[in-house]
Amino acid sequence: LLEHVHRLGKLAMADCATFNEGMYCHQLGTEFIGSTMSGYTGGEIPKLPYLQLVTALAEQGCRVIAEGRYNTPMMAARGMQAGAWAVTVGSALT
């Protein structure tokens, strides 16, 4: 799928839950890594975003799109400070 996206001259984003998933997608050539699934793949859903994941991936050169529980301007700012290229807000709008 990633090869097809790139053949079309487009950029790709992978929604990930863990550091290992993000790094795997980054190593495959995915341009953007979303922290979208962090906290949603098992157990109780945390109330706050997983900022450590954003920082860890950004430190490895990933272009991170912070997503998932960024529901206030303060949390969006913290995502950017953690190293995100951008922050997606959903519940803050709905």
Short mmCIF file of C-alpha atoms in Angstrom, two decimals:
data_model
loop_
_atom_site.label_atom_id
_atom_site.label_comp_id
_atom_site.label_asym_id
_atom_site.label_seq_id
_atom_site.Cartn_x
_atom_site.Cartn_y
_atom_site.Cartn_z
CA LEU A 1 0.00 0.00 0.00
CA LEU A 2 2.79 2.41 0.92
CA GLU A 3 4.53 1.80 -2.40
CA HIS A 4 1.30 2.53 -4.25
CA VAL A 5 0.81 5.79 -2.34
CA HIS A 6 4.36 6.85 -3.18
CA ARG A 7 3.97 5.86 -6.86
CA LEU A 8 1.07 8.30 -6.99
CA GLY A 9 3.40 11.01 -5.70
CA LYS A 10 1.56 11.30 -2.40
CA LEU A 11 2.69 11.34 1.22
CA ALA A 12 1.63 8.68 3.70
CA MET A 13 0.63 8.77 7.35
CA ALA A 14 0.43 5.76 9.66
CA ASP A 15 -1.72 5.75 12.79
CA CYS A 16 0.27 3.98 15.50
CA ALA A 17 -0.17 2.90 19.12
CA THR A 18 3.41 2.22 20.19
CA PHE A 19 6.97 3.37 19.67
CA ASN A 20 7.82 0.11 17.87
CA GLU A 21 4.90 0.50 15.47
CA GLY A 22 5.88 4.09 14.75
CA MET A 23 9.51 3.21 14.12
CA TYR A 24 8.54 0.30 11.87
CA CYS A 25 6.39 2.57 9.72
CA HIS A 26 9.08 5.27 9.71
CA GLN A 27 11.70 2.76 8.57
CA LEU A 28 9.39 1.68 5.74
CA GLY A 29 9.33 5.27 4.52
CA THR A 30 6.05 6.59 5.90
CA GLU A 31 6.33 10.38 5.96
CA PHE A 32 4.11 11.06 8.97
CA ILE A 33 3.52 9.01 12.10
CA GLY A 34 0.31 9.61 14.01
CA SER A 35 0.08 8.85 17.71
CA THR A 36 -3.61 8.28 17.03
CA MET A 37 -3.95 4.79 18.47
CA SER A 38 -1.87 5.27 21.64
CA GLY A 39 -4.02 4.38 24.61
CA TYR A 40 -6.81 2.84 22.53
CA THR A 41 -5.50 -0.69 21.92
CA GLY A 42 -6.03 -2.33 25.29
CA GLY A 43 -7.07 -1.58 28.82
CA GLU A 44 -8.55 1.61 30.14
CA ILE A 45 -8.28 4.67 27.91
CA PRO A 46 -6.10 7.29 29.60
CA LYS A 47 -7.43 10.82 30.05
CA LEU A 48 -4.26 12.57 28.78
CA PRO A 49 -2.30 12.23 25.53
CA TYR A 50 0.78 10.02 25.41
CA LEU A 51 3.33 12.85 25.14
CA GLN A 52 6.27 10.54 25.80
CA LEU A 53 5.49 8.67 22.58
CA VAL A 54 5.51 11.91 20.61
CA THR A 55 8.87 12.88 22.09
CA ALA A 56 10.44 9.45 21.61
CA LEU A 57 9.42 9.26 17.94
CA ALA A 58 10.39 12.87 17.21
CA GLU A 59 13.83 12.25 18.72
CA GLN A 60 14.29 9.45 16.16
CA GLY A 61 13.55 11.79 13.27
CA CYS A 62 9.89 10.93 12.80
CA ARG A 63 7.47 13.64 11.70
CA VAL A 64 4.85 13.07 14.35
CA ILE A 65 1.23 14.13 14.09
CA ALA A 66 0.05 14.16 17.71
CA GLU A 67 -3.48 12.84 17.89
CA GLY A 68 -5.66 11.34 20.59
CA ARG A 69 -6.98 13.25 23.61
CA TYR A 70 -5.62 16.67 22.59
CA ASN A 71 -8.81 18.42 23.66
CA THR A 72 -7.63 21.80 24.98
CA PRO A 73 -5.36 24.52 23.62
CA MET A 74 -2.94 23.75 26.47
CA MET A 75 -2.71 20.09 25.48
CA ALA A 76 -2.19 21.03 21.83
CA ALA A 77 0.66 23.33 22.89
CA ARG A 78 2.18 20.53 24.97
CA GLY A 79 2.04 18.24 21.94
CA MET A 80 3.97 20.78 19.90
CA GLN A 81 6.48 21.25 22.72
CA ALA A 82 6.92 17.46 22.84
CA GLY A 83 8.13 17.53 19.24
CA ALA A 84 5.01 17.08 17.12
CA TRP A 85 4.93 18.59 13.62
CA ALA A 86 1.20 19.14 14.07
CA VAL A 87 -1.61 18.32 16.47
CA THR A 88 -4.98 16.95 15.40
CA VAL A 89 -7.91 17.95 17.57
CA GLY A 90 -11.20 16.14 17.30
CA SER A 91 -13.10 16.10 20.57
CA ALA A 92 -12.10 19.73 21.18
CA LEU A 93 -14.28 20.62 18.20
CA THR A 94 -17.10 18.13 18.63
#
